[in-house]
Coordinates of C-alpha atoms in Angstrom, one line a residue:
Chain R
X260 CA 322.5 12.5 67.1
X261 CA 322.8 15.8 65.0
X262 CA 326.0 17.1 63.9
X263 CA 325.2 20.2 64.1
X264 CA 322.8 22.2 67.1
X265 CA 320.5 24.6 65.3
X266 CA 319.4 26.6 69.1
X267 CA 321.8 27.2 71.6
X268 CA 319.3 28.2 74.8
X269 CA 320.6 28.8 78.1
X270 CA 318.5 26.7 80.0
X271 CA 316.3 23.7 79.9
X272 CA 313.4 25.5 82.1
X273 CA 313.0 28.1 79.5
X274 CA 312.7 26.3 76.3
X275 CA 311.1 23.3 77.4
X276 CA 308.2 25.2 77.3
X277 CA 308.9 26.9 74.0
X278 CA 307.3 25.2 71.5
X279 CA 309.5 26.7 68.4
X280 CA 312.3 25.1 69.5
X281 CA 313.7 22.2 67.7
X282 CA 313.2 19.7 70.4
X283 CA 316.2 17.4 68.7
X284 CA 318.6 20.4 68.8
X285 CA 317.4 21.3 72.3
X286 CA 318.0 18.0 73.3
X287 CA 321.7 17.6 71.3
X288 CA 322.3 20.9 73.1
X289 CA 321.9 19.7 76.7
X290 CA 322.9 16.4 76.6
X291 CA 326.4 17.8 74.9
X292 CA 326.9 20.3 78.1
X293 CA 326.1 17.6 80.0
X294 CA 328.7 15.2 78.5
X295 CA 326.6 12.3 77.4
X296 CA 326.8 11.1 73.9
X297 CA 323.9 9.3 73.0
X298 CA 325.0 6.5 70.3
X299 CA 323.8 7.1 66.9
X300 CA 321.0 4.0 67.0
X301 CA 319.8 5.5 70.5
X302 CA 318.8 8.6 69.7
X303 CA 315.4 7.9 68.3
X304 CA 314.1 6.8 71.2
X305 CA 316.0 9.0 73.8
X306 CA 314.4 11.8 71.5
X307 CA 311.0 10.5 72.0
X308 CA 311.1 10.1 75.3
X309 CA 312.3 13.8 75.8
X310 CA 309.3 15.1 73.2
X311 CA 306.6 12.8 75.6
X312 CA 309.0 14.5 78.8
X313 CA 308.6 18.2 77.7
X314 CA 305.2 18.6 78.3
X315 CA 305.6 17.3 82.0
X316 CA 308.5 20.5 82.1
X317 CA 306.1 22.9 80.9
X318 CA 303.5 21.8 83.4
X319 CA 305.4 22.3 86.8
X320 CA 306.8 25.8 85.6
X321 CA 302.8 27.0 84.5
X322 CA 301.6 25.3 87.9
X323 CA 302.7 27.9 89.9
X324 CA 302.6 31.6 89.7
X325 CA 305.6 33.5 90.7
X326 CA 303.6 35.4 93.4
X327 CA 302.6 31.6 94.9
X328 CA 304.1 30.9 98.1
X329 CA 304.7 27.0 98.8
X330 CA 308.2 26.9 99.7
X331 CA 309.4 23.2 98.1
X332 CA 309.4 20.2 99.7
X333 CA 313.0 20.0 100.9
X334 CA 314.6 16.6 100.6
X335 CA 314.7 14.8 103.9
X336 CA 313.7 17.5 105.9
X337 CA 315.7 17.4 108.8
X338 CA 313.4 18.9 111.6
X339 CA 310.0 16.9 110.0
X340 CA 311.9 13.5 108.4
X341 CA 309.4 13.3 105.8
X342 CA 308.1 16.1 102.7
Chain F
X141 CA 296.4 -27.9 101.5
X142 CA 300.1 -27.0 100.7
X143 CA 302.6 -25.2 102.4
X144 CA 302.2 -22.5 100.3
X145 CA 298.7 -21.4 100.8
X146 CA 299.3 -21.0 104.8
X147 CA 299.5 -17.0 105.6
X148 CA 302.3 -16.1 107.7
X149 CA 300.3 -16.0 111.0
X150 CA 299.1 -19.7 110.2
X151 CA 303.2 -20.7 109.3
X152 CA 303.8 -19.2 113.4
X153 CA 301.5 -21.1 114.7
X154 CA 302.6 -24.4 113.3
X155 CA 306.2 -23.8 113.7
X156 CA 305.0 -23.1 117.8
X157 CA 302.8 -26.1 117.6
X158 CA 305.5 -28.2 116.1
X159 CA 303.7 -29.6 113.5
X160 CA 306.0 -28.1 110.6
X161 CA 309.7 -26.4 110.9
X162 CA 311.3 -23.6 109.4
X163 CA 313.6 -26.2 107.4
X164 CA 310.7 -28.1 106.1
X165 CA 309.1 -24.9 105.1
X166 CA 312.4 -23.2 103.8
X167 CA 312.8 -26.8 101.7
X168 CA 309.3 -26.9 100.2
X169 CA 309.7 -22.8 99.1
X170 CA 313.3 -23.4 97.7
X171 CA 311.7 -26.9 95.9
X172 CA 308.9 -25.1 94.3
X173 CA 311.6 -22.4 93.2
X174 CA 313.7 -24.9 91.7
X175 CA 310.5 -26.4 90.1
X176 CA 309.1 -23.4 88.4
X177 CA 311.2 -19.8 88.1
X178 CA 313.2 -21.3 85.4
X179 CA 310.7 -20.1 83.4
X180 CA 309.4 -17.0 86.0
X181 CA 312.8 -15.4 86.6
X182 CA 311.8 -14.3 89.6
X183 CA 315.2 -14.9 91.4
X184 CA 318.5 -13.6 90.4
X185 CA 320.3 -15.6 92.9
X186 CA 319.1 -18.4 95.6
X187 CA 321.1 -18.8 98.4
X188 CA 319.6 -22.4 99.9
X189 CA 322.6 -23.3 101.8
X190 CA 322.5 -20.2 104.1
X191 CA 318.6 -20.5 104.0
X192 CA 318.6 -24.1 105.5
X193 CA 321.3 -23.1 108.0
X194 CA 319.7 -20.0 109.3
X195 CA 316.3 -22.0 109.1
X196 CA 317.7 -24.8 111.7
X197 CA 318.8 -22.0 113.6
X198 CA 315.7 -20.8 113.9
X199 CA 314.3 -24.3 114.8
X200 CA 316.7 -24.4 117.6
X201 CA 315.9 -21.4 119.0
X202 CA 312.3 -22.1 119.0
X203 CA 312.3 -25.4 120.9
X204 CA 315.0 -23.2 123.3
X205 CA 311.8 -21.6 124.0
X206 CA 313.7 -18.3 122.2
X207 CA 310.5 -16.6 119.8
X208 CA 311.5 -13.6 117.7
X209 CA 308.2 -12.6 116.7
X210 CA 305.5 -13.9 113.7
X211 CA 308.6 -13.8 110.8
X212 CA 310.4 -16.3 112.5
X213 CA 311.3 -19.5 110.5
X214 CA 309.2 -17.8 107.5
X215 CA 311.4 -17.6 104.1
X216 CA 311.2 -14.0 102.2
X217 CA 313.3 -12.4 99.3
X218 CA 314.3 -9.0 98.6
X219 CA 314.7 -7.4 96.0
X220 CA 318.3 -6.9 94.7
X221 CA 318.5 -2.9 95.5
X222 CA 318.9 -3.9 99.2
X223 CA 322.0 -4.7 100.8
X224 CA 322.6 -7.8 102.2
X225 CA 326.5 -8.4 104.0
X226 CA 328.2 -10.3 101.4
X227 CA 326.0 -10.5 98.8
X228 CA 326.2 -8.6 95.6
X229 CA 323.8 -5.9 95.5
X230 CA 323.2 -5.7 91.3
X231 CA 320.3 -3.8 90.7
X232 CA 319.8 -6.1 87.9
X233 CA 322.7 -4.1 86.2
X234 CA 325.9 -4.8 83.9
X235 CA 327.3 -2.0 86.1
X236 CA 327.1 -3.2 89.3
X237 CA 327.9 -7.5 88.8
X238 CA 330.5 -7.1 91.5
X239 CA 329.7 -4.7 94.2
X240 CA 329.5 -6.8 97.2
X241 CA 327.5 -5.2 100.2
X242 CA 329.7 -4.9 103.2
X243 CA 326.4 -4.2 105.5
X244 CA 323.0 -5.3 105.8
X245 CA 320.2 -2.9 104.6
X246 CA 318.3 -1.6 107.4
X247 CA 315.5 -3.8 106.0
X248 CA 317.7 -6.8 105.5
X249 CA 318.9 -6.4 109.5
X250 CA 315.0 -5.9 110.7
X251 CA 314.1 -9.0 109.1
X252 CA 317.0 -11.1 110.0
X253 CA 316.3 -10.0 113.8
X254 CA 312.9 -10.9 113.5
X255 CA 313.8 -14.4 112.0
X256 CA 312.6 -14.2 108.5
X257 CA 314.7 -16.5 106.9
X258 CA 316.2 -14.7 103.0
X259 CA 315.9 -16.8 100.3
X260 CA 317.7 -14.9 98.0
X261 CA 317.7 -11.8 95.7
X262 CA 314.9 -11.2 93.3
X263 CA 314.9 -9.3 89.6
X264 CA 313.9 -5.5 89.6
X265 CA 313.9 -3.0 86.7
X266 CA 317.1 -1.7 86.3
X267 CA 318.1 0.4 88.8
X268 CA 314.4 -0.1 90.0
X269 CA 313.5 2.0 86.9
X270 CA 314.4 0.5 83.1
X271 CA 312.4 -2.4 82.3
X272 CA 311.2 -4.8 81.2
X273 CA 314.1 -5.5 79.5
X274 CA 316.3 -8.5 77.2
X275 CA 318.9 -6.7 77.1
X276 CA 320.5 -6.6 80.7
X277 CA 322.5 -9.6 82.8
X278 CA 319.3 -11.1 84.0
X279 CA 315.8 -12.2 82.2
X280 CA 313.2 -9.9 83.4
X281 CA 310.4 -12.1 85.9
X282 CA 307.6 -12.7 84.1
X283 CA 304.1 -12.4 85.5
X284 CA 302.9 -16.2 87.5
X285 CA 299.4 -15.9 86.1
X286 CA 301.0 -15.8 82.5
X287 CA 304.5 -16.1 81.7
X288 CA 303.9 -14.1 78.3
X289 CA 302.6 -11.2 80.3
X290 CA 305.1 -8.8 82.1
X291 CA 304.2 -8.2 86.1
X292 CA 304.9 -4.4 85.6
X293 CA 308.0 -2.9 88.0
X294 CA 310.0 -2.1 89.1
X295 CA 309.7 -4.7 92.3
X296 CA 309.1 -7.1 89.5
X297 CA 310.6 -10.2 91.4
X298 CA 309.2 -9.7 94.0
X299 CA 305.6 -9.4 93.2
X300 CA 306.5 -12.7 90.8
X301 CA 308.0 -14.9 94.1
X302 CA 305.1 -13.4 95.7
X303 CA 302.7 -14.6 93.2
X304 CA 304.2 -17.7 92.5
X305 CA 303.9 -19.1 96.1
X306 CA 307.9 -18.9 96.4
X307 CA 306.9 -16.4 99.3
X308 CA 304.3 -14.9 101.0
X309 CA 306.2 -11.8 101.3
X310 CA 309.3 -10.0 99.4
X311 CA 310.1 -6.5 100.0
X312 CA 310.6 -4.1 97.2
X313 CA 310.7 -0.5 97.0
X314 CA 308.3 2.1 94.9
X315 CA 309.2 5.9 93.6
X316 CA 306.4 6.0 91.5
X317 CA 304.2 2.8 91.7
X318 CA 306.8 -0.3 91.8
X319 CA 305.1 -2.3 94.5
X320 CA 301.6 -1.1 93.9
X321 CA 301.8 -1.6 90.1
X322 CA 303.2 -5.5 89.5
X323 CA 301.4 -6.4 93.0
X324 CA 298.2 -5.3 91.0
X325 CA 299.4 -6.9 87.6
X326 CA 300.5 -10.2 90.0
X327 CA 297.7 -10.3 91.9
X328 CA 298.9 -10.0 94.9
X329 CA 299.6 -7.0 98.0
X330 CA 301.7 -4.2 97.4
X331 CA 302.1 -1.5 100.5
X332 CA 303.8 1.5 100.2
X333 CA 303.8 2.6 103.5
X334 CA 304.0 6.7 104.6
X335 CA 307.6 8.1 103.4
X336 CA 309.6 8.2 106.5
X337 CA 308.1 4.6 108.1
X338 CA 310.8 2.3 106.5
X339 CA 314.5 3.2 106.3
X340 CA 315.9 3.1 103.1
X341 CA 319.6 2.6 104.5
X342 CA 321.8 -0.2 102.5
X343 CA 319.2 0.1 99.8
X344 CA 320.2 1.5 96.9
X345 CA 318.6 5.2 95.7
X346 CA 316.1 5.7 92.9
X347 CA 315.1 9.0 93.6
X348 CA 315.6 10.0 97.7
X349 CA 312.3 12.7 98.0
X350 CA 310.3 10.0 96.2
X351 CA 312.0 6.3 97.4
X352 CA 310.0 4.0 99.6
X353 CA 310.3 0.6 101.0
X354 CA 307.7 -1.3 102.0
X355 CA 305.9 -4.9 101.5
X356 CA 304.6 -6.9 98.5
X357 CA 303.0 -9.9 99.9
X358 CA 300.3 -12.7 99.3
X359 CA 297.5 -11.2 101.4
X360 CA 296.5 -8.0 103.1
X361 CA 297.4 -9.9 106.7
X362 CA 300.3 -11.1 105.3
X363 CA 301.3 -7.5 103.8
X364 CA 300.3 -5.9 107.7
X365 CA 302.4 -8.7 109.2
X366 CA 305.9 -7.7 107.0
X367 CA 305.5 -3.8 107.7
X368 CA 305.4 -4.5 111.6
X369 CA 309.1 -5.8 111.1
X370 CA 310.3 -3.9 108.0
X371 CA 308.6 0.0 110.0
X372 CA 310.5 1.8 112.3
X373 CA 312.7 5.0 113.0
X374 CA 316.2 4.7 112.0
X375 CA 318.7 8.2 112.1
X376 CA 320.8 6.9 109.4
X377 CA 318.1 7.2 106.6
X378 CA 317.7 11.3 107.4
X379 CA 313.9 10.6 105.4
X380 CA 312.9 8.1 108.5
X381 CA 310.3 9.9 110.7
X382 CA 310.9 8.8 114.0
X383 CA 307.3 8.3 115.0
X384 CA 305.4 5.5 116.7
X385 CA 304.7 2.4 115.2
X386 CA 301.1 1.0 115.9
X387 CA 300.0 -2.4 115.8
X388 CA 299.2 -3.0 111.9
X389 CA 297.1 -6.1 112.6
X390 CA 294.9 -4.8 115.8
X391 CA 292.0 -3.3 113.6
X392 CA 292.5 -5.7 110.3
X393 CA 288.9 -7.3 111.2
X394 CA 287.0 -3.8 112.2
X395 CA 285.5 -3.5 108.9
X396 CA 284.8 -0.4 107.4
X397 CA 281.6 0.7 108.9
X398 CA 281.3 4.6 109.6
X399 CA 284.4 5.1 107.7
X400 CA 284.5 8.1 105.2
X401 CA 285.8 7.2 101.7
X402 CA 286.6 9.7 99.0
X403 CA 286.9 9.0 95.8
X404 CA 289.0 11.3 93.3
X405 CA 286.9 10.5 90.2
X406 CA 288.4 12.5 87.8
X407 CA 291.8 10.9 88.3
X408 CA 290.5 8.3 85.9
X409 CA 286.9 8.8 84.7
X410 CA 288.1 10.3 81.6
X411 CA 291.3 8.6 81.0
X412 CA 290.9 7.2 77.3
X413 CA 293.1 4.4 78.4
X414 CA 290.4 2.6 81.1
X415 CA 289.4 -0.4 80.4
X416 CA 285.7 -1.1 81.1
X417 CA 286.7 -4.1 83.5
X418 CA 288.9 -1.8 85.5
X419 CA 285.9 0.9 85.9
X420 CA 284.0 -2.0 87.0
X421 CA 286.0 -3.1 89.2
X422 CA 286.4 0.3 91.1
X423 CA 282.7 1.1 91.1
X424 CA 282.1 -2.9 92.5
X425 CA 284.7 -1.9 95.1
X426 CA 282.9 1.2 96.0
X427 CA 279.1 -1.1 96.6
X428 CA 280.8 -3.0 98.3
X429 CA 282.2 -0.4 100.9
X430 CA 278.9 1.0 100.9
X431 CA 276.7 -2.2 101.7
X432 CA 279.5 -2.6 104.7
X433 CA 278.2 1.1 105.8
X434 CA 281.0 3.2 104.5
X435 CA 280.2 6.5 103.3
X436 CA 281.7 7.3 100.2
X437 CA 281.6 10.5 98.2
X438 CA 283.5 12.0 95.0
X439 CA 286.3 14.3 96.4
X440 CA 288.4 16.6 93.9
X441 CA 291.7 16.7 94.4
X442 CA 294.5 18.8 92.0
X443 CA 294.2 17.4 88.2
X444 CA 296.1 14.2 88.2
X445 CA 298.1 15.0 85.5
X446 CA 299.6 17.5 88.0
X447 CA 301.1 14.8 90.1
X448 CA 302.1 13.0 87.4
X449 CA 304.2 16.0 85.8
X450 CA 305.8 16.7 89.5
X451 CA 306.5 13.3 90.1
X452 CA 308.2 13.2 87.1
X453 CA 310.6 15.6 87.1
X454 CA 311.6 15.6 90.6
X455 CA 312.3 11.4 89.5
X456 CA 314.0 13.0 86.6
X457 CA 316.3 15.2 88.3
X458 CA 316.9 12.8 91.3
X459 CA 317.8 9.9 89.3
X460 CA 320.5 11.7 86.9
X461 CA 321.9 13.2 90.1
X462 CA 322.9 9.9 90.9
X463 CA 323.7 7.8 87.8
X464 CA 325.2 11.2 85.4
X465 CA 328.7 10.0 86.0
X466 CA 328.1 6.9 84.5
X467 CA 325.9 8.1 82.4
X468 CA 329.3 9.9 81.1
X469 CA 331.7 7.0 81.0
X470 CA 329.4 4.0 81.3
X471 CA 326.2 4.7 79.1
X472 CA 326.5 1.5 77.0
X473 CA 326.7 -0.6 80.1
X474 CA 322.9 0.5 80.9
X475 CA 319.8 -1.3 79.4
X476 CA 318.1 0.8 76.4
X477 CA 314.9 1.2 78.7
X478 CA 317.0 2.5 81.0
X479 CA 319.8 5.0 79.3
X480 CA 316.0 6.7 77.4
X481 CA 314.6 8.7 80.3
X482 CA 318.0 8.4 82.9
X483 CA 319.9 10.9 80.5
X484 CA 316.5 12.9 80.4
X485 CA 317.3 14.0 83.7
X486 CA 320.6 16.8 82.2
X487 CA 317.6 18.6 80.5
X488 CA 315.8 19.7 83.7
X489 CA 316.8 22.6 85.3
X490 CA 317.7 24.1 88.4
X491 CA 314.5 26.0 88.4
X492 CA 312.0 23.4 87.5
X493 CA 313.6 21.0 90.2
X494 CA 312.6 23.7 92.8
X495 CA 309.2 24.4 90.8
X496 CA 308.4 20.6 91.2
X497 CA 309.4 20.6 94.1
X498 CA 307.4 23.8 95.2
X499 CA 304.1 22.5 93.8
X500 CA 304.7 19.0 95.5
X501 CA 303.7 21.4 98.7
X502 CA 300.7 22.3 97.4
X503 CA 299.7 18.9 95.9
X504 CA 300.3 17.4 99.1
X505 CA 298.4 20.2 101.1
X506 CA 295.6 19.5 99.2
X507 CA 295.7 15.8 99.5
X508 CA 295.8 16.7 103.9
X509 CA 293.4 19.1 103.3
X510 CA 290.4 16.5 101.8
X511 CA 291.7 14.0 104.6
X512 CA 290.4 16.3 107.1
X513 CA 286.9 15.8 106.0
X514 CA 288.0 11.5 105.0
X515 CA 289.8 8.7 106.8
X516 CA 290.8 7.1 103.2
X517 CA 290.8 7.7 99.5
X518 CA 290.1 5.2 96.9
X519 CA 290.8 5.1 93.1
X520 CA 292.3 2.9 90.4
X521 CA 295.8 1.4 90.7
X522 CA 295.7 0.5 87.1
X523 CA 293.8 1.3 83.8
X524 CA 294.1 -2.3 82.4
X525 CA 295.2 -5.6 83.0
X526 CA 299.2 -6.4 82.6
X527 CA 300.3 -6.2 79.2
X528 CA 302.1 -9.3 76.5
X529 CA 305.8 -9.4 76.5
X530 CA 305.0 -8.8 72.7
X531 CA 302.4 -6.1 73.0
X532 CA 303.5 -3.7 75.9
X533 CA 304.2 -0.2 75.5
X534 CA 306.9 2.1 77.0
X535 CA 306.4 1.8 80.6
X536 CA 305.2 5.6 81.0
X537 CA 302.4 4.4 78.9
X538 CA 301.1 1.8 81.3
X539 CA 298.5 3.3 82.7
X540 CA 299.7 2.5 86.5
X541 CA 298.1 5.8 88.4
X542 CA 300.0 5.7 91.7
X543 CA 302.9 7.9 91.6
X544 CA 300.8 11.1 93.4
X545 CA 301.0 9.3 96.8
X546 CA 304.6 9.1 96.1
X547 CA 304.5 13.0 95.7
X548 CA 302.7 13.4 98.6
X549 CA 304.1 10.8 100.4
X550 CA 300.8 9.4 101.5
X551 CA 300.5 4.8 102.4
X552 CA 298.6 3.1 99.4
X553 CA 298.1 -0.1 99.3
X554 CA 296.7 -2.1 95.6
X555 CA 294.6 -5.2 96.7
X556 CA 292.6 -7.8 94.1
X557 CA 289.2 -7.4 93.7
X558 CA 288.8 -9.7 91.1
X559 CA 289.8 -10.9 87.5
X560 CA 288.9 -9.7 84.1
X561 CA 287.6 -11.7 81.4
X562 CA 291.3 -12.7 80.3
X563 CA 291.7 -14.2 83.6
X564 CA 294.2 -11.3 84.7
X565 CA 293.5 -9.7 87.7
X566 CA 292.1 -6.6 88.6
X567 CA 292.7 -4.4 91.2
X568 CA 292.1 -1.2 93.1
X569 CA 294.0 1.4 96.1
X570 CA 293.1 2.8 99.6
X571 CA 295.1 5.7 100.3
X572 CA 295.8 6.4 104.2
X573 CA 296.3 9.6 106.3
X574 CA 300.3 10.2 106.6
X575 CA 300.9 7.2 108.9
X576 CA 297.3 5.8 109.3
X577 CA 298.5 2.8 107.2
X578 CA 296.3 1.1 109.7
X579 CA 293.1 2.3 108.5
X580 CA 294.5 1.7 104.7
X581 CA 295.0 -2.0 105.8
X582 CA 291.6 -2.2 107.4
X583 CA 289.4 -0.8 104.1
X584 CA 291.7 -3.0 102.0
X585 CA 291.3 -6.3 104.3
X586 CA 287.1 -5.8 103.7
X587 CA 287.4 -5.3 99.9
X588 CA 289.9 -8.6 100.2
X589 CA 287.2 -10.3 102.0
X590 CA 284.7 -9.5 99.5
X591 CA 286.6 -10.4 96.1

């Protein structure tokens, strides 16, 4: 993992879909404010995984426009019992 | 003929006619297990004693004239994410070797009521998720039709016992394609039924807006048969609908005449990963529906990349709500497969949560939407045939396109159609109306008939 964290963005939702950010530091960043250390011989492939993840991200955020109106599904909705 | 090769209906009617028990079939599953998963893995623990005895209980109740219904006296598995009273429930983890379940699973209690006699517990990905992998407590199951191909996951085991003959039915679970997928890759049935038909309680969470139970089993019949006693309203899973539950088997013979098919094309007509053998297979499914009177059309449905981006990070999220504790203090105790996309889950955000979440409504209103003009949808369960050991990729590159209909909560069922040239088979899924698993069963039964 990097010793040092070269972007310090407030939140995943925003930078995911910014492609000038580093997405190792990104990465170091929120799994450090999570409290998760990745060991050293790890974080190759957690980092590829989260480069192949950040498109997926980008996509449900562009999906929608803020004017659209689908309300989420809400988990185990209690008056239907089902999304 | 063998034991075996009898569908479940066939087993009821011998154990009524007396012409086989439930201990003689129990004893000829658990030989043939004994025989062969040493090198299948399908099992991560038999329990033949318990088998035997409940078995002869069985047997006594039937000549008392006592019937419980068509799973009684059969053997099944389940996968080890269910609770069974007593049993450790491992999820094929270091982390959880020693929690013993204190209560059946609401599956594990169906099933018991109905007779089905448990065999034992059965490998899954970790966590029904990291697979397949060397480097957690139990060898992953390896695929029946070739032991140095994987059967995809996560309800691995299961569509390996399945496949193998140990069973002709084995529940598993699916959040994004784990009983279609290996059922395909196997050869065999996998059902996810409508979200909301089978409880999940005692059966331990993958991702709760996404987590199904349901069937893999031998045949389509066979697959009809174990929903009947798996389906059913239950208030402690607050995701059970409590709706009614049809007969599964009345219209498995109707055929598919008059029916309207769509087909969402583009979900895979351009995917560079489709094997010709697998576009064949679809477009021979899709004849044959025809010359049975069918009507089927190309439908468009949202970009399936869409579904496949929602799915992913409302799995994402769900998953590290769960496991981010551990994922804290325990991370080294989770398989490599595993710990690469679980801790994925602290970089998603409150807001794309919701925004997943929020275009899941409008995926799934257009999925309702094209079933007002269709009574089923049909499209590719998987791009290819299963994967060597040696040669598969990360399982997000597999090429297994099911996970919409566990956005949408929609039944699909994968059913053979037939093999490809490397003698793996090949496979195709129906996708039902929110609780029309019926008509699902009924399309898939013809293209059964016809491979």
């Amino acid at each position: 993992m990097p010793a040092s964290i070269s972007a310090a963005p407030g939140n995943a939702s925003m930078t995911s879909q910014t492609d000038a950010v580093d997405p190792a530091s990104e990465l170091a960043f929120l799994l450090h404010h999570a409290g998760i250390t990745v060991p050293a011989d790890r974080w190759d492939a957690v980092l590829a995984e989260y480069i192949a993840f950040r498109p997926h991200l980008a996509l449900v955020n562009q999906a929608l426009l803020p004017e659209d109106e689908p309300a989420p599904v809400i988990m185990m909705h209690p008056a239907v019992g089902r999304p | 003929m063998s034991l075996a090769d009898l569908s479940i209906l066939e087993l009821a009617r011998l154990l009524r006619a007396g012409s086989v028990s439930s201990r003689e079939i129990v004893a000829d599953a658990l030989d043939r297990i004994a025989e062969r998963d040493r090198q299948i893995h399908a099992f991560i623990r038999v329990e033949a004693e318990a088998a035997l005895g409940f078995a002869g209980e069985c047997d006594a109740e039937l000549a008392r004239g006592v019937d419980r219904g068509p799973l009684h006296g059969i053997p099944y598995a389940l996968k080890d994410i269910y609770d069974v009273a007593g049993l450790p429930t491992t999820c094929h983890s270091k982390l959880r070797l020693d929690a013993i379940a204190t209560a059946d699973s609401a599956v594990a209690e169906r099933l018991r009521q109905g007779g089905a006699v448990l065999l034992g517990k059965l490998a899954t990905h970790e966590f029904a998720f990291g697979g397949p992998s060397f480097d957690l407590p139990f060898p992953p199951a390896r695929n029946p039709l070739d032991p140095d191909r994987i059967t995809g996951g996560s309800s691995s085991g299961s569509a390996a016992a399945v496949a193998a003959g140990f069973v002709r039915f084995a529940p598993g679970s699916c959040s994004g394609g784990s009983l279609r997928g290996p059922a395909a890759w196997c050869g065999v049935v996998g059902l996810k039924p409508t979200y909301g038909r089978v409880s999940r309680r005692g059966v331990f969470p993958l991702a709760w807006t996404l987590d199904h139970c349901g069937p893999i089993a031998r045949t389509v019949e066979d697959a009809a048969v174990a929903l009947q006693a798996m389906a059913g309203h239950d208030a402690a899973d607050p995701g059970s609908a409590d709706v009614p539950v049809p007969d599964f088997t009345a219209a498995l013979e109707a055929g598919v005449k008059g029916l309207r098919i769509g087909v969402p094309r583009h979900f895979f007509r351009d995917h560079a990963g489709l094997s010709d053998e697998a576009s064949g297979a679809i477009e021979a499914a899709i004849a044959r529906l025809r010359a049975a009177d069918a009507t089927v059309a190309d439908v468009e449905l949202p970009e399936q990349r869409l579904f496949a981006a929602c799915g992913r990070v409302v799995m994402t999220a769900e998953m590290f709500s769960i496991h981010q504790e551990h994922l804290r203090t325990r991370l080294a105790d989770y398989g490599q497969a595993t710990v690469n996309r679980f801790v994925l889950g602290a970089t998603v955000g409150a807001a794309d949560y919701i925004n997943a979440q929020r275009l899941r409504s409008k995926l799934k209103a257009a999925v309702d939407e094209t079933f007002q003009q269709y009574d089923a949808l049909l499209t590719v369960i998987s791009l290819s045939t299963a994967p060597r050991f040696d040669t598969a990729p990360n399982a997000s590159a597999w090429g297994i396109q099911a996970n919409a209909f566990n956005v949408t909560g929609h039944p699909a069922i994968s059913v053979p159609v037939g093999l490809a040239a490397d003698g793996m088979p090949l496979a195709v899924q129906v996708i039902g109306r929110a609780f029309d698993e019926a008509t699902a069963l009924r399309i898939a039964k013809h293209l059964e008939s016809c491979a």
